[in-house]
mmCIF file of C-alpha atoms in Angstrom:
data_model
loop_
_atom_site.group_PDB
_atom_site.id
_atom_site.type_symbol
_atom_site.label_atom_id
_atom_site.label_comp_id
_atom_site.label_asym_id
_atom_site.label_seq_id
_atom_site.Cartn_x
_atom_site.Cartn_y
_atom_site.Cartn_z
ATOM 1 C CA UNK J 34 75.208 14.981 50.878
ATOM 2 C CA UNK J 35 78.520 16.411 50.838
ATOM 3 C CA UNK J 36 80.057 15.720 54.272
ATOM 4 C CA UNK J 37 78.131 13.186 55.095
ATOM 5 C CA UNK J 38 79.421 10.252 52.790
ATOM 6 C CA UNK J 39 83.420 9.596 52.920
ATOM 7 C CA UNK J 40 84.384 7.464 50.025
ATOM 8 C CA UNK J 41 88.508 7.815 51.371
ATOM 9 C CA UNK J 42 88.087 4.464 52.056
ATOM 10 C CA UNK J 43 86.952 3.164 48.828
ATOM 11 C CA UNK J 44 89.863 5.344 47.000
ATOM 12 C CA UNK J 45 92.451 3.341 49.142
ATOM 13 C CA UNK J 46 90.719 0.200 48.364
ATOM 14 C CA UNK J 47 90.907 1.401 44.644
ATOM 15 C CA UNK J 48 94.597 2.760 44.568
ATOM 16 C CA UNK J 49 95.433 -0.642 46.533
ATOM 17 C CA UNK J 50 93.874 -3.138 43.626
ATOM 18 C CA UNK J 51 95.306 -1.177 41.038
ATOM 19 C CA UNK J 52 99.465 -0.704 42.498
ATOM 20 C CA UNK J 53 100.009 -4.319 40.644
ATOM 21 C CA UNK J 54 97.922 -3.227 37.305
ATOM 22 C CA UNK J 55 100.214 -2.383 34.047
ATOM 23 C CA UNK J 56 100.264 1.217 33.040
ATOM 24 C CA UNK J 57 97.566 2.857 31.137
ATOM 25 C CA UNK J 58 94.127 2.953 32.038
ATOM 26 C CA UNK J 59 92.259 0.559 34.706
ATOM 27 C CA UNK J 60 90.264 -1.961 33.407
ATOM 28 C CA UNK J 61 86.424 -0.737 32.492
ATOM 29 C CA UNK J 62 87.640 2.844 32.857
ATOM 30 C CA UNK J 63 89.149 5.561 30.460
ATOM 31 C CA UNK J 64 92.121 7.294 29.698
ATOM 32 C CA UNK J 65 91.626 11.596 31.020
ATOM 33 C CA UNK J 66 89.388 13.132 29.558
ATOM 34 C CA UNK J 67 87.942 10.008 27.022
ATOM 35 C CA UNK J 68 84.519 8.670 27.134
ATOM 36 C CA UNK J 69 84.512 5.422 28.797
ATOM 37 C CA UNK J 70 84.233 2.173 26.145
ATOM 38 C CA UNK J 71 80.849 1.682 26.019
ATOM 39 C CA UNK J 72 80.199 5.241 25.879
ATOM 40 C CA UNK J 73 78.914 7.420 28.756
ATOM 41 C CA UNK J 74 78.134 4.635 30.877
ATOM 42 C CA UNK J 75 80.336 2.549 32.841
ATOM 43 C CA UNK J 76 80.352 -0.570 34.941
ATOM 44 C CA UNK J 77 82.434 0.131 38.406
ATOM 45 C CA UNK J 78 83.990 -1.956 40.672
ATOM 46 C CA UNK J 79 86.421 -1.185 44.173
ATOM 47 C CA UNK J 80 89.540 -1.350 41.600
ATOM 48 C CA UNK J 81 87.985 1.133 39.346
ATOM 49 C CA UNK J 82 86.168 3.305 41.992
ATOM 50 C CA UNK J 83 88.835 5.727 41.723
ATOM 51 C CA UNK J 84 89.584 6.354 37.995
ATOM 52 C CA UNK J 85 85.605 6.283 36.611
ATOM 53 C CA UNK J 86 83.913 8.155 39.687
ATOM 54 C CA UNK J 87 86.188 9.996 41.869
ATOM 55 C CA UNK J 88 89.039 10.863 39.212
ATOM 56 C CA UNK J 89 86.019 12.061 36.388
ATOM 57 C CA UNK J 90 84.061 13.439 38.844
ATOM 58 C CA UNK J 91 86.863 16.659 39.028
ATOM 59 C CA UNK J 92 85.659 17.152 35.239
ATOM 60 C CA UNK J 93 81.850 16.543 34.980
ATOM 61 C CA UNK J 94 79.111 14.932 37.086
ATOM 62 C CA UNK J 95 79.521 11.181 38.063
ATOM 63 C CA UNK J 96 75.949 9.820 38.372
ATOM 64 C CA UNK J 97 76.635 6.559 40.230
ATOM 65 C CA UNK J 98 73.780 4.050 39.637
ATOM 66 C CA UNK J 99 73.223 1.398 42.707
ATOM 67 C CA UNK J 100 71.997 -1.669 41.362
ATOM 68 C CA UNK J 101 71.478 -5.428 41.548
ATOM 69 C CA UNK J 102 70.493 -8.163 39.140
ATOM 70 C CA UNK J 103 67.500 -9.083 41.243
ATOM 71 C CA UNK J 104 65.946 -5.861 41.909
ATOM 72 C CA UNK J 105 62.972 -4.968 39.468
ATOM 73 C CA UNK J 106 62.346 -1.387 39.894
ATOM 74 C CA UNK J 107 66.325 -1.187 39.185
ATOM 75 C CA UNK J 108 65.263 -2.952 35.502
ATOM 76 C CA UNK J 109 63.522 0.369 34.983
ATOM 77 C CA UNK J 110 65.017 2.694 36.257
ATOM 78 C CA UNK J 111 68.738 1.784 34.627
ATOM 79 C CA UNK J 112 67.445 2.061 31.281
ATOM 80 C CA UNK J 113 66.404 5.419 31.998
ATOM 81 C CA UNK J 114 69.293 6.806 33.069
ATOM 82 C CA UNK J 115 71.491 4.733 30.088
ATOM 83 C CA UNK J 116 69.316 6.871 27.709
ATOM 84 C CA UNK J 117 70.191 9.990 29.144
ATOM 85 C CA UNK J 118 73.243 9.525 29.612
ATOM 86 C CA UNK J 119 73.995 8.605 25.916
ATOM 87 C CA UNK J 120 72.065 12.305 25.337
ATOM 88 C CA UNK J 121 74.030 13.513 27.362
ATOM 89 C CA UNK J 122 77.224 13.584 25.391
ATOM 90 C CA UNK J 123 79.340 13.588 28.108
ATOM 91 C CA UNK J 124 78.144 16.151 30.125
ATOM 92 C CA UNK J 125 77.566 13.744 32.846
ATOM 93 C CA UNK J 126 78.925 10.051 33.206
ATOM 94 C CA UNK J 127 76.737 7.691 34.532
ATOM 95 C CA UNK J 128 78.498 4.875 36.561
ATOM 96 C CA UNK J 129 77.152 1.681 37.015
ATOM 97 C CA UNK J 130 77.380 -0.263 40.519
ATOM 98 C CA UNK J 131 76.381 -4.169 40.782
ATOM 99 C CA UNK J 132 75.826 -4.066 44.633
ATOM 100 C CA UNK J 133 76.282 -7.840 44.936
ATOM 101 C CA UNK J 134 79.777 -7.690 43.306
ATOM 102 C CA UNK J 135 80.321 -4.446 45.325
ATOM 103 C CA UNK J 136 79.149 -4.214 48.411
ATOM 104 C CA UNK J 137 81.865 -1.825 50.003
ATOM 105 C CA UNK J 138 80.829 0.567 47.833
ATOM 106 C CA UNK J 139 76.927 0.101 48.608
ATOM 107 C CA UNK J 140 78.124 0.550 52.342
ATOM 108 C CA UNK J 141 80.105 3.941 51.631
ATOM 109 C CA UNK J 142 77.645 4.973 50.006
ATOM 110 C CA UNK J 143 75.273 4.195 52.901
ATOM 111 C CA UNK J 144 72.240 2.783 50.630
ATOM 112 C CA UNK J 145 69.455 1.013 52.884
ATOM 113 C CA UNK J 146 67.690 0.084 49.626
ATOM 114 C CA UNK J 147 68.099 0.070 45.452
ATOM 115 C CA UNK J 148 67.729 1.281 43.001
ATOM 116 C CA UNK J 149 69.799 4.219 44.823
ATOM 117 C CA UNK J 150 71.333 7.138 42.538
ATOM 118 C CA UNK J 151 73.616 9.429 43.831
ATOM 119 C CA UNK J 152 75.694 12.095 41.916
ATOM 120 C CA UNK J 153 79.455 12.441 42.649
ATOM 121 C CA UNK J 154 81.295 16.024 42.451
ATOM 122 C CA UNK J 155 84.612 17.004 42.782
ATOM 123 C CA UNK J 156 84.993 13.546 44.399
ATOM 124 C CA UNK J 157 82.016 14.330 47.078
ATOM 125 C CA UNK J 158 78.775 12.989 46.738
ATOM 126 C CA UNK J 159 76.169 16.155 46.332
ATOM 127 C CA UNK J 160 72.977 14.702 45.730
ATOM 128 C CA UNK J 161 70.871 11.333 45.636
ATOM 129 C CA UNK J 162 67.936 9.792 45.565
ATOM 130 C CA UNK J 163 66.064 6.419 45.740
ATOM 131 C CA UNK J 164 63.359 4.154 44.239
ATOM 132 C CA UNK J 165 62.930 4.127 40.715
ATOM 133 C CA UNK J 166 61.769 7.755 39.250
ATOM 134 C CA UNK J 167 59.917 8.791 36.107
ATOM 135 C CA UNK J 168 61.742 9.455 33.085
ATOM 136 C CA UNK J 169 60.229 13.214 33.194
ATOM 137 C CA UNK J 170 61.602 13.272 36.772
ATOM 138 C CA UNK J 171 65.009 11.770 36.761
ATOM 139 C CA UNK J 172 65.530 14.414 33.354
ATOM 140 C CA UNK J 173 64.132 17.139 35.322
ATOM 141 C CA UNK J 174 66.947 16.429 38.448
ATOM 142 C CA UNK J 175 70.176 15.721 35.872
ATOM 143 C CA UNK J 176 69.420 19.170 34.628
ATOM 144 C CA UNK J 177 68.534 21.090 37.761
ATOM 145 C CA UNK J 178 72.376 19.310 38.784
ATOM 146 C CA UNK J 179 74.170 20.473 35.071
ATOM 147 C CA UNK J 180 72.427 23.969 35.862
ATOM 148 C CA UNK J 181 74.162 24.067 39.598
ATOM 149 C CA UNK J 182 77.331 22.876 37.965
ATOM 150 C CA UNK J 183 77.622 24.085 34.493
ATOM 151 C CA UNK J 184 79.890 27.349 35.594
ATOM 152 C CA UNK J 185 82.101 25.762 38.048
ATOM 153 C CA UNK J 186 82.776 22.694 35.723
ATOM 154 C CA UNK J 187 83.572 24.046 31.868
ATOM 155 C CA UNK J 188 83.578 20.265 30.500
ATOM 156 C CA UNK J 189 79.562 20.446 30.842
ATOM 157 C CA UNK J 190 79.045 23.298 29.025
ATOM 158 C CA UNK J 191 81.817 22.002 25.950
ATOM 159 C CA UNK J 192 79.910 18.328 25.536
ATOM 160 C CA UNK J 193 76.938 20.437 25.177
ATOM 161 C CA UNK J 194 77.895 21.791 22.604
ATOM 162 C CA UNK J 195 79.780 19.632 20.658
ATOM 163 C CA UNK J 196 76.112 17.792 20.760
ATOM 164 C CA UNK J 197 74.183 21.256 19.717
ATOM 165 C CA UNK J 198 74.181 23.134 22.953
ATOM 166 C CA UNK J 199 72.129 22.220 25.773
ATOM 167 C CA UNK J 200 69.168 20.806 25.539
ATOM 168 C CA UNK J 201 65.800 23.132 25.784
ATOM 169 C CA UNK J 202 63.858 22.975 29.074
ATOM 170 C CA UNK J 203 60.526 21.328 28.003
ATOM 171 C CA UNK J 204 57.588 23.214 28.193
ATOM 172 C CA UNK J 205 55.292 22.433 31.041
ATOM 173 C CA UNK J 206 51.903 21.110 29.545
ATOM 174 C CA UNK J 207 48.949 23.790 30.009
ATOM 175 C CA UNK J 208 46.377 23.012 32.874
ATOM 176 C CA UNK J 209 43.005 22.904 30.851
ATOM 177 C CA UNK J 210 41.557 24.645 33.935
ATOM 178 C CA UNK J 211 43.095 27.586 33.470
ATOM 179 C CA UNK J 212 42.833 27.345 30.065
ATOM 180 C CA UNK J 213 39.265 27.789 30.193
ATOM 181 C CA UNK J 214 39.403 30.636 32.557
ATOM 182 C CA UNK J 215 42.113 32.528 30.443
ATOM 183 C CA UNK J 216 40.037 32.070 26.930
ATOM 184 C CA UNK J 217 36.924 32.970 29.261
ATOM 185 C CA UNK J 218 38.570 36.419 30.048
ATOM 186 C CA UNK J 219 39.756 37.079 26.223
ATOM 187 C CA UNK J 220 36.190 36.913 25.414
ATOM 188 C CA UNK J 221 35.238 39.579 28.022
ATOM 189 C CA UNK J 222 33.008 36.823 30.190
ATOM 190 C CA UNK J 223 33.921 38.049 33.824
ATOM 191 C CA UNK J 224 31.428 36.011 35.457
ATOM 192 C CA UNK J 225 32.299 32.667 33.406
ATOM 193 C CA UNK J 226 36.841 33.407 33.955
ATOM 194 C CA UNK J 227 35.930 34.129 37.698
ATOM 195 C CA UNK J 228 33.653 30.759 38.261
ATOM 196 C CA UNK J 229 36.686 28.967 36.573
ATOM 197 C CA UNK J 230 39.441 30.435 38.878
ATOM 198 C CA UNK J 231 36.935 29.572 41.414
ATOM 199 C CA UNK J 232 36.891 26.023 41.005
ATOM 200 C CA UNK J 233 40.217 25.595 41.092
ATOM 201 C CA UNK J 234 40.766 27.413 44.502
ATOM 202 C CA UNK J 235 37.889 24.707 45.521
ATOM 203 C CA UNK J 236 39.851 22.334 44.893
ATOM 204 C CA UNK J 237 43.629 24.123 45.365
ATOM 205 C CA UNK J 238 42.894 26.630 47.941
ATOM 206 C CA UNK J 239 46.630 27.518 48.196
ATOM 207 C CA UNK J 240 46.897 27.739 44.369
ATOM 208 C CA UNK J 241 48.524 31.289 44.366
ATOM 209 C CA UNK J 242 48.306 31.530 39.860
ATOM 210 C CA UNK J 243 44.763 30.878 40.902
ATOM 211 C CA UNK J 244 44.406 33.332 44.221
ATOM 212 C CA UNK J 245 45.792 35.824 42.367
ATOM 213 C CA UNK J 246 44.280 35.402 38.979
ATOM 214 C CA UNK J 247 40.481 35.564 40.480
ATOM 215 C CA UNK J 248 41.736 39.136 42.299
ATOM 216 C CA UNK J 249 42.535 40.019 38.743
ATOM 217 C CA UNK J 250 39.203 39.329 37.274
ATOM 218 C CA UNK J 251 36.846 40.467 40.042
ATOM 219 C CA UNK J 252 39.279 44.023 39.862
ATOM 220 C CA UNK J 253 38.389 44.325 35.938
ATOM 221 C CA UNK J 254 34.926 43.192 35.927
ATOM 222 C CA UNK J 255 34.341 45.951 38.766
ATOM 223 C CA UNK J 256 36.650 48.421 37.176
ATOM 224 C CA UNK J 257 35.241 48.390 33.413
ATOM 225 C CA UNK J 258 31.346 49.073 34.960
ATOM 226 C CA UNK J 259 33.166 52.093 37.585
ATOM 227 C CA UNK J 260 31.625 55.712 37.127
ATOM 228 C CA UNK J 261 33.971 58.284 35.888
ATOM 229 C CA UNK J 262 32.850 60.810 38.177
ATOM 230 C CA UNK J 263 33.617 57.654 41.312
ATOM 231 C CA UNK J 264 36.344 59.670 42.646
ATOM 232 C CA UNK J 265 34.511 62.956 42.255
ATOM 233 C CA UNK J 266 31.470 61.588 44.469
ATOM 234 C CA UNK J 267 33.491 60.118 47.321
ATOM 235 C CA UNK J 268 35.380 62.682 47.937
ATOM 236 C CA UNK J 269 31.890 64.746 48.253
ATOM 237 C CA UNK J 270 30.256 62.035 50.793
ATOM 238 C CA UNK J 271 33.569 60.613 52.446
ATOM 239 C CA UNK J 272 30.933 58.434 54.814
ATOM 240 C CA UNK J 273 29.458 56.734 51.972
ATOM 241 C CA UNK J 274 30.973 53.428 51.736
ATOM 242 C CA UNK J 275 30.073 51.968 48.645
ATOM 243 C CA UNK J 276 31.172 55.699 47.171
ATOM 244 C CA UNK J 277 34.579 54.887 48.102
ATOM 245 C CA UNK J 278 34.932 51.614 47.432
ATOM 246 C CA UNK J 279 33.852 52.680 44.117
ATOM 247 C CA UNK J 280 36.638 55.255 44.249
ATOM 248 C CA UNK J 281 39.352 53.605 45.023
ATOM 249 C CA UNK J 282 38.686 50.687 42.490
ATOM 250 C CA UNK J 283 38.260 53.960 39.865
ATOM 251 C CA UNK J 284 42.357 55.381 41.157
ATOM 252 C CA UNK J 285 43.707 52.234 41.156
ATOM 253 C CA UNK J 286 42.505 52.137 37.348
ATOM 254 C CA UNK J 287 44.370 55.034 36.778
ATOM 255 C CA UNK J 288 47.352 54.051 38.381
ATOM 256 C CA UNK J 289 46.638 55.707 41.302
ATOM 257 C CA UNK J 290 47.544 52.819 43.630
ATOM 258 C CA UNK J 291 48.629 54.703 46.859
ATOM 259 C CA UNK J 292 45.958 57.350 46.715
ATOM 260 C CA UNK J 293 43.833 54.497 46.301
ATOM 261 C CA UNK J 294 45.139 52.620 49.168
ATOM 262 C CA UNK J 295 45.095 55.601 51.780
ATOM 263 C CA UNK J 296 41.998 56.255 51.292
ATOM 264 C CA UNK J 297 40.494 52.763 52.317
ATOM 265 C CA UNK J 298 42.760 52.877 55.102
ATOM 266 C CA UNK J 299 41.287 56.222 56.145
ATOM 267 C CA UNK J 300 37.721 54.724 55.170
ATOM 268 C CA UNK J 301 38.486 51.697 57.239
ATOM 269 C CA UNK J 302 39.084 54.382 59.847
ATOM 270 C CA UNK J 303 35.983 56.508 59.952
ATOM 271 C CA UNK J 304 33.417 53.225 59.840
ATOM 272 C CA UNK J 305 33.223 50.222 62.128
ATOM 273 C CA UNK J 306 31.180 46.813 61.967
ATOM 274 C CA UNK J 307 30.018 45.485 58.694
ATOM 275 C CA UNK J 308 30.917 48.624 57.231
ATOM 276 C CA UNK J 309 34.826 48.435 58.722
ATOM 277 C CA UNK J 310 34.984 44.553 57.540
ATOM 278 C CA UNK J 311 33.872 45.341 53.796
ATOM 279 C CA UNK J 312 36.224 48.268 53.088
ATOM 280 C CA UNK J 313 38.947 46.014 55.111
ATOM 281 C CA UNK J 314 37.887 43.239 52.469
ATOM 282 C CA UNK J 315 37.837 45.394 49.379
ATOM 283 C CA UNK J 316 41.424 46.823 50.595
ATOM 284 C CA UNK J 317 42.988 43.152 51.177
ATOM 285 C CA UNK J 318 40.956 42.394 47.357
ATOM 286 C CA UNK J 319 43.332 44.757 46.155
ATOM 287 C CA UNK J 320 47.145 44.056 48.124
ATOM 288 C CA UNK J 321 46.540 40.517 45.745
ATOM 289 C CA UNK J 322 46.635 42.972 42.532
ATOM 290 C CA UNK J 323 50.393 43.498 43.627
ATOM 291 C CA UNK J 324 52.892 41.403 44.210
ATOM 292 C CA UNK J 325 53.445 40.711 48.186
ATOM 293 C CA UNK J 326 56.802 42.516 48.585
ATOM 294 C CA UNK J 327 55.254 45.982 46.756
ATOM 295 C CA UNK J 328 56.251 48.761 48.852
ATOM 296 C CA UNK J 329 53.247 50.453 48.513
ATOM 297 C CA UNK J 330 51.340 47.006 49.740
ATOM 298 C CA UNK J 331 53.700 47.359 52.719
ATOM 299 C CA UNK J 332 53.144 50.659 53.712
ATOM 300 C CA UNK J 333 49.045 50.000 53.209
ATOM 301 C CA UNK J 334 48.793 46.952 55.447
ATOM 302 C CA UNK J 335 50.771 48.408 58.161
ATOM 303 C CA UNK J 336 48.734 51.300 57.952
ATOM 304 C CA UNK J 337 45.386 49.271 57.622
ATOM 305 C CA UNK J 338 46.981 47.306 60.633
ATOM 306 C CA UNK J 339 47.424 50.729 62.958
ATOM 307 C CA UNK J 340 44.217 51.449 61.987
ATOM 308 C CA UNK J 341 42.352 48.441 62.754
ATOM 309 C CA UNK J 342 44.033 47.355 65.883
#
């Protein structure tokens, strides 16, 4: 959002309201570098725009909170962020706006609807977002924004740890689904760990864990039955197909990936029809073994490529 929001208008507002005040800090906000009264979280206004968003924001994030007393999803989403913020040990500041009381800042701010959060950098606005989120969620986002941050802006990093050190990412829970495949694997059940993977690429074809876990499987259930003599016979009958499919699933066993990739791509070559489509099949079976940016996988599909075309 930065560049697109310009809150110089609500400074002047702010410096204007407080020329008269007394000295010391503005009402609801916080001498430098102190926590705010009622803790990390803090009730702005236009008069204290300045000092508890724009002034704080040069030391940690300023999470400003758009609210009203008649919106209900902002009744559950406030709560949510008041709770991390207090966990937050002043890592991040969360700033509460009543949009009724405050419209001009609702209107800098640009917010067609509430609840609307937005976090405030450096005095910039650098990220937002609207509706009221799940606890998991809105957790997920404050960290992803103290992970950008914590480098550039040292204050994060020293309410960490004067509160332990920052917090552990949570583990994501395990999908059963794969679950079941994995333990089906362990127990040396091809058939049952490749029906698993299969059902979830029914129902996630673009599930790449899942795309490239099944490659995985079919490659060792066709690899621990291979002959030991595979290579041995292909290269003896170079025309028999299943010889050196057999083959290359036998080198790339034994680490012999590029040997085993030239010579489908010479196979591939040498054959056409069904016979062309099932070594080009077996070849593309085994690019998913690798990751996509492998050199060798490279070299091998623009070979296979020349070759077919």
């Amino acid at each position: 959002m930065s560049g697109a929001v310009d809150l110089s208008a609500l400074k002047a507002r702010s410096d204007a309201a407080n020329r008269p005040a007394p000295a010391g800090p503005p009402p609801g906000g916080a001498p430098s570098g102190g926590a705010p009264p009622s803790g990390f979280v803090v009730d702005v206004s236009e008069a204290t725009f300045q000092a508890d968003v724009l002034e704080r924001s040069m030391e940690v994030p300023v999470v400003v909170d758009l609210w009203a007393e008649w919106c209900g999803p902002c009744k559950q989403l406030s709560p949510v962020l008041e709770r991390l913020a207090a966990a937050g040990n002043g890592s991040w500041i969360l700033a509460k706006v009543d949009v009724d009381a405050n419209p001009r800042i609702a209107q800098a701010f640009g917010a067609q609807s509430i609840p609307m959060v937005v976090a405030v950098v450096g005095g910039q606005p650098v990220d937002a977002f609207n509706g009221a989120q799940p606890e998991p969620q809105v957790r997920q986002w404050i960290a992803s924004l103290l992970d950008a941050l914590r480098e550039r802006m040292p204050a994060i990093a020293a309410a960490e740890a004067a509160a332990g050190g920052a917090p552990e990412p949570e583990e994501e829970p395990e999908d059963p689904r794969f679950t079941a495949a994995e333990d089906a694997l362990e127990q040396g059940d091809y058939a049952a760990a490749e029906a698993a993977y299969q059902d979830i690429l029914n129902v996630e074809p673009a599930n790449e864990q899942a795309v490239a876990a099944l490659a995985q499987v079919r490659f060792l259930a066709r690899a621990e039955a291979v002959d030991p003599d595979a290579v041995t016979k292909a290269d003896a009958a170079p025309d028999d197909v299943d010889a050196q499919l057999a083959a290359a699933d036998a080198e790339i066993a034994g680490d012999g990936v590029e040997a085993a990739f030239a010579r489908l791509v010479a196979t591939a070559g040498r054959v056409f029809g069904d016979d062309r489509d099932r070594v080009r099949e077996h070849l593309v079976g085994l690019f998913e073994l690798f990751p996509a940016d492998d050199a060798r996988v490279t070299a091998a599909r623009r070979a296979l490529a020349r070759v077919l075309f």
